[in-house]
Coordinates of C-alpha atoms and ligand atoms in Angstrom, one line a residue:
X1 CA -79.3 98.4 95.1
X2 CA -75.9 98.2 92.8
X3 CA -74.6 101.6 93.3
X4 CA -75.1 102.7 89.1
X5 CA -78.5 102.3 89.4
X6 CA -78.9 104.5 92.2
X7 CA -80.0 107.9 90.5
X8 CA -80.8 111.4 91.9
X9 CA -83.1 114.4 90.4
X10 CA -81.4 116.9 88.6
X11 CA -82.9 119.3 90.7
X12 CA -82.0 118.1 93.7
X13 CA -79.9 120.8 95.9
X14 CA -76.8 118.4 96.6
X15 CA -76.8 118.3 92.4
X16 CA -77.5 121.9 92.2
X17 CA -76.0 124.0 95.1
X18 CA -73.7 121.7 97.3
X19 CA -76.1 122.1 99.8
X20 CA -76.0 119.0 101.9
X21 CA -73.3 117.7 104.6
X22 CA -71.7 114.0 104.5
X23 CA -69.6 111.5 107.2
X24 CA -66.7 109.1 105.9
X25 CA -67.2 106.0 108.5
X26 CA -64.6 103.4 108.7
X27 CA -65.8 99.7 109.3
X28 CA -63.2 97.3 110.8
X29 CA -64.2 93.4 111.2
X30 CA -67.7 94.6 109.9
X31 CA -67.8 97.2 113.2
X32 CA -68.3 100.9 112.1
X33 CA -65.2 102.7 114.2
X34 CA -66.4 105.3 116.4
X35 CA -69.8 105.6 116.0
X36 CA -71.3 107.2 118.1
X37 CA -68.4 110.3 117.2
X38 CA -69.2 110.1 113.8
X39 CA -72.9 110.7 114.4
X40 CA -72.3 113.5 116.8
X41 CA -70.3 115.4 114.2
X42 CA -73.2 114.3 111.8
X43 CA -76.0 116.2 113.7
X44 CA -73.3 119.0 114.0
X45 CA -73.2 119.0 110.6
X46 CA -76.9 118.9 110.2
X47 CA -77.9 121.5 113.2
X48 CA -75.0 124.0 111.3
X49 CA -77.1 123.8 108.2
X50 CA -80.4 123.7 109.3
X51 CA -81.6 120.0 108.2
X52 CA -83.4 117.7 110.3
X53 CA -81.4 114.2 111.1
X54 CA -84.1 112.2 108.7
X55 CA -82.9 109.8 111.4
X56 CA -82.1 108.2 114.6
X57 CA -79.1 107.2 116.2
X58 CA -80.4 103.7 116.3
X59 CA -81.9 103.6 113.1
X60 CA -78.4 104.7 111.6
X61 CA -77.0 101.8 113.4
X62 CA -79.4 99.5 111.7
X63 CA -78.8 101.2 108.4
X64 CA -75.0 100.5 108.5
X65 CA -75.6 97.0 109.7
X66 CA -77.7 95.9 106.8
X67 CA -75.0 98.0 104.1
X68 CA -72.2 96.4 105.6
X69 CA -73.4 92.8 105.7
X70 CA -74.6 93.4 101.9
X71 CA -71.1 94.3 101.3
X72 CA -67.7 92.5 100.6
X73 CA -64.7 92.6 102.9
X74 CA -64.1 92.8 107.0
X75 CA -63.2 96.1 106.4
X76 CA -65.2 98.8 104.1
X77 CA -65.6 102.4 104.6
X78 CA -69.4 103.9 104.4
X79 CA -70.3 107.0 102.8
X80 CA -73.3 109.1 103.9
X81 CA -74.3 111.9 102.3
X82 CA -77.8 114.0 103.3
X83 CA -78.7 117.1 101.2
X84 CA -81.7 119.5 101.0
X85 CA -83.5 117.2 98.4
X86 CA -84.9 118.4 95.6
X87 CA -86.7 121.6 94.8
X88 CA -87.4 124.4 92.3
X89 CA -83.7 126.2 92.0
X90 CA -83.5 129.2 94.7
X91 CA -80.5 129.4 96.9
X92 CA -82.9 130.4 99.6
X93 CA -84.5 127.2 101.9
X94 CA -87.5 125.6 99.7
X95 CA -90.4 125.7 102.2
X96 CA -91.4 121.7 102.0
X97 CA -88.2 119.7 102.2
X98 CA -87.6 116.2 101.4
X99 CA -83.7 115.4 102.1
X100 CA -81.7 112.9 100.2
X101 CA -80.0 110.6 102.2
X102 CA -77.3 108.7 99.9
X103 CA -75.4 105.8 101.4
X104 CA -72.9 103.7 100.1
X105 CA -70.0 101.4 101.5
X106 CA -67.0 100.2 99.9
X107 CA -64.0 97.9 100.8
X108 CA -61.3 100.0 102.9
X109 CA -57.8 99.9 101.6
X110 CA -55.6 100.5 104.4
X111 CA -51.8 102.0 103.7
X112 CA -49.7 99.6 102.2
X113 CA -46.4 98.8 104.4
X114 CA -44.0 100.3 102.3
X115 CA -45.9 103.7 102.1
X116 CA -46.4 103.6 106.0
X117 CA -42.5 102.7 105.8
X118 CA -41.6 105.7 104.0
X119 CA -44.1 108.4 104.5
X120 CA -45.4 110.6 102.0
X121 CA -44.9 113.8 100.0
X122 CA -47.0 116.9 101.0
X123 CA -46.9 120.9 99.6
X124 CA -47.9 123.9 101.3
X125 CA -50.5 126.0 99.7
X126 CA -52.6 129.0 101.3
X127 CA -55.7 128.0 102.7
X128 CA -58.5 129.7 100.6
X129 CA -61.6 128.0 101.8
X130 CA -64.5 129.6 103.6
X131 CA -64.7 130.2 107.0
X132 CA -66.8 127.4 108.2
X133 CA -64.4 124.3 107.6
X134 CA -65.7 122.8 110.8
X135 CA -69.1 121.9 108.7
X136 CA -68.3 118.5 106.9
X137 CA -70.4 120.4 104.1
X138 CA -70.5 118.6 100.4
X139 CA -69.7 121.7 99.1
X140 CA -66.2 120.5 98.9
X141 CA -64.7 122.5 95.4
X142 CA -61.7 124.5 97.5
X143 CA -61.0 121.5 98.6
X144 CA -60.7 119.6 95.6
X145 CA -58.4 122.1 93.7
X146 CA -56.2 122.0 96.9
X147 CA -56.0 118.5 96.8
X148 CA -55.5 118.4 93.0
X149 CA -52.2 120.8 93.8
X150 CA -50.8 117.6 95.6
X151 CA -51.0 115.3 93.0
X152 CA -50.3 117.5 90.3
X153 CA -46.8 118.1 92.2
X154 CA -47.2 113.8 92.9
X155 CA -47.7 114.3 96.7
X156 CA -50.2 113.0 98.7
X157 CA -51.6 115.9 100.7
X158 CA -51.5 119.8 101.0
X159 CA -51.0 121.2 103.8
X160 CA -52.6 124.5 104.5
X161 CA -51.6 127.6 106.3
X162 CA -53.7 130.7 106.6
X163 CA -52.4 133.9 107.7
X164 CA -49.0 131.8 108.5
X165 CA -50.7 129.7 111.0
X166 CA -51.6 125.9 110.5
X167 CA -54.8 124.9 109.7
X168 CA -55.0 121.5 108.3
X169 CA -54.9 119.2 105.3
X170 CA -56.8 119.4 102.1
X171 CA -58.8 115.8 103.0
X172 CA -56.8 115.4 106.8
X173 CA -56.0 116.5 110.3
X174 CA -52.2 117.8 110.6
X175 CA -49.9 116.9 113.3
X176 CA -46.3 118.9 114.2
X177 CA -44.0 117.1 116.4
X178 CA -41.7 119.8 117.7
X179 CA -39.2 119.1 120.5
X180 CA -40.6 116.0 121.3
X181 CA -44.2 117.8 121.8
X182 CA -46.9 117.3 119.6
X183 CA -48.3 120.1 118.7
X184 CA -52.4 120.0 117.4
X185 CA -54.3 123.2 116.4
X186 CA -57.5 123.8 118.4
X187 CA -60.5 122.7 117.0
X188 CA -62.3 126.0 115.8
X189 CA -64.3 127.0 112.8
X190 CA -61.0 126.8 110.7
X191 CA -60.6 123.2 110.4
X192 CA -62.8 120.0 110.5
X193 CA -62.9 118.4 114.2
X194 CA -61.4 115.0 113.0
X195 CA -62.7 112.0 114.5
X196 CA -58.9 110.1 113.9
X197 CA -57.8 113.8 115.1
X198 CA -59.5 113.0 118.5
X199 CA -58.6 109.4 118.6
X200 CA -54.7 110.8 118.2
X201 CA -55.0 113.4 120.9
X202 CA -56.4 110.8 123.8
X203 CA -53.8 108.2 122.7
X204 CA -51.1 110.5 123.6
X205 CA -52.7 112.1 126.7
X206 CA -53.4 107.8 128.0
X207 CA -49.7 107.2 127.0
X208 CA -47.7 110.2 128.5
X209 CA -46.7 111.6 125.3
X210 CA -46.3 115.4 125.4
X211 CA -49.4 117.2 123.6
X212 CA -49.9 120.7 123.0
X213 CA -53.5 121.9 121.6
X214 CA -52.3 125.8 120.2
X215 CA -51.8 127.5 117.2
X216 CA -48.7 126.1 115.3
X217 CA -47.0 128.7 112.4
X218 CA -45.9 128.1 109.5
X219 CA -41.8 128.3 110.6
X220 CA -42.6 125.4 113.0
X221 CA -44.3 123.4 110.3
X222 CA -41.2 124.1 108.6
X223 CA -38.6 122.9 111.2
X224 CA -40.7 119.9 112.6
X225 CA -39.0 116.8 113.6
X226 CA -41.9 114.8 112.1
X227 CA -45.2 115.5 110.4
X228 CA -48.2 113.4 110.4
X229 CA -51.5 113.7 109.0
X230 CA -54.6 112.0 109.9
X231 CA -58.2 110.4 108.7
X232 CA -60.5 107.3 108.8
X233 CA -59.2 106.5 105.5
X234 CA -55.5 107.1 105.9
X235 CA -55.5 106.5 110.1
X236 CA -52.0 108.2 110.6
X237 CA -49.7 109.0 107.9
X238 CA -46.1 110.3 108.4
X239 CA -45.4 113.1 106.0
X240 CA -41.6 113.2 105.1
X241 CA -41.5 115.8 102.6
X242 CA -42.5 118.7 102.7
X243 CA -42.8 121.2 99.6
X244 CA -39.7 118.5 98.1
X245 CA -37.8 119.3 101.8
X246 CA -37.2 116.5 104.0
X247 CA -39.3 117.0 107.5
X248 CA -36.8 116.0 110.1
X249 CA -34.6 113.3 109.0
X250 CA -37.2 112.5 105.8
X251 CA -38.1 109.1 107.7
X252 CA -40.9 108.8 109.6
X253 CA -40.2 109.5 113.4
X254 CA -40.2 107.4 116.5
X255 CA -43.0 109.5 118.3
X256 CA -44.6 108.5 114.5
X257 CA -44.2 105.0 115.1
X258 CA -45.2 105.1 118.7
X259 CA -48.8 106.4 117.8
X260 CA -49.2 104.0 114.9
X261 CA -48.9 101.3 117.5
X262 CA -51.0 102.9 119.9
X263 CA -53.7 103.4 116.9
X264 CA -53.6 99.8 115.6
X265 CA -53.9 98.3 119.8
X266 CA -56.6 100.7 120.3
X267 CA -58.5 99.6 117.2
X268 CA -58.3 96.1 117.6
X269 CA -59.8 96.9 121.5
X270 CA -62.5 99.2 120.3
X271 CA -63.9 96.7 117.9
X272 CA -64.3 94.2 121.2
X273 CA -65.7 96.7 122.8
X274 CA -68.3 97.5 120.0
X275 CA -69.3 94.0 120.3
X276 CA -70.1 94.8 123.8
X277 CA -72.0 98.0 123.6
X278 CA -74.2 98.1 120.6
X279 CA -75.9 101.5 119.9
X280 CA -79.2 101.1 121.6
Ligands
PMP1 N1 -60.0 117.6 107.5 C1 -60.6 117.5 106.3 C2 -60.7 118.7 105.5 C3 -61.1 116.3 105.9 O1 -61.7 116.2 104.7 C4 -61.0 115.1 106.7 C5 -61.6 113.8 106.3 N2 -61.2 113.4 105.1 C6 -60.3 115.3 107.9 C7 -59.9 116.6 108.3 C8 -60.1 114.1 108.9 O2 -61.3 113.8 109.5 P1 -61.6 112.3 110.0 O3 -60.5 111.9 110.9 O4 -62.9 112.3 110.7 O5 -61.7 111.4 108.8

């Protein structure tokens, strides 16, 4: 149906309490990216929160199909978005639960040349969220104010550090290349487990580039050679200020521009492959 006809109770516990999860899906050539990741991390989501998976792996699949052929461009991003559904207000579970399942897909807008030519601006803020960030929870109002930081400072991104260790971004993954190493912090209950996070990480281990998965503090953020950050929507982004100081020499990097290659190759591969190996 046209997306401002699609309506939700008021009482509905996504409305109400934030209490539903979500997945941001990037379709390339009409191919959802990484599917079968992104609905892993989905019943992750789901099994962290309690909430049956209203569906199937398959039945997903045919979901996405029908959104994305009922949808403009080669390229779109989907949105999905399952809550609690709705129910007399108690924070506590409601006994009989009929989820909400929300999905919507809209055409992706990848980074402009000259942005990916000169990076973008990121601040540092202290990361105040709760302490399950690896939830891809709806419940997303620390993040908003973090994010809104950025832009009110006309950056891009905050980066966030708790207890002078890296964490990650307000909306994305952060990457540190020290020394000619890049350096990842370890997927924990601090930060979301990226899907483009992953993709990163096995393009540098399939293409010799030196990796380190470890904590990374706040002085080494500091004294990077290059920054990057990383999502579906934004792939990977070379941050070249940070908190108005130039990261390394305030271009992006060659280890930057390296990766971006190996991202775009292994893209246009993947969505052959998808061809190939429907989800059956
Ligand atoms: N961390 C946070 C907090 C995010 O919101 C996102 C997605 N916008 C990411 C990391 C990146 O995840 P992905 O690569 O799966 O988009």
């Amino acid at each position: 149906m046209p997306l401002e006809e699609a309506q939700v109770p008021v009482l509905d516990r996504g409305f109400i309490l934030g209490d539903g999860v979500y997945e941001v899906i990037p379709v390339y050539s009409r191919k959802p990216f990484r599917l079968r990741e992104h609905l892993k991390r989905l019943q992750k989501s789901l099994d962290s929160i309690c909430l049956i998976n209203p569906h199937s792996d398959v039945q997903w699949a045919g979901l996405f199909a029908q959104l994305v052929a009922q949808n403009q461009g080669e390229d779109q991003y989907i949105y999905l978005h399952i809550t609690r559904g709705p129910a007399k207000r108690d924070h506590a579970f409601p006994k009989q639960i009929h989820p909400t399942v929300f999905l919507m897909s809209t055409p992706l807008e990848t980074t402009p040349p000259e942005i990916l030519k000169t990076g973008v601006a990121a601040v540092t803020a202290q990361d105040n969220r709760w302490l399950r960030c690896d939830i891809k929870a709806t419940s997303l109002l620390p993040n908003v104010l973090l994010r809104q930081m950025a832009v009110d400072c006309g950056a891009v991104e905050t980066v966030l550090l708790r207890d002078g260790i890296l964490t990650e971004g307000a909306a994305s993954n952060i990457f540190v290349v020290k020394n000619g190493v890049v350096l990842a912090p370890p997927k924990n209950h601090l930060i979301l487990p990226g899907i483009t996070y992953d993709v990163v990480l096995e393009l540098a281990a399939n293409h010799s580039i030196p990796c380190e998965v470890r904590a990374v503090s706040e002085s080494e953020v500091r004294t990077a050679q290059e920054l990057w950050m990383t999502s579906s929507g934004k792939e990977v982004l070379a941050i070249t200020t940070l908190d108005n100081q130039p990261v390394g020499d305030g271009k992006p990097g060659k280890l930057f521009w390296r990766m971006h290659e190996l991202y775009q190759n292994y893209k246009a591969t993947a969505m052959r492959r998808s061809e190939a190996q429907p989800i059956q």
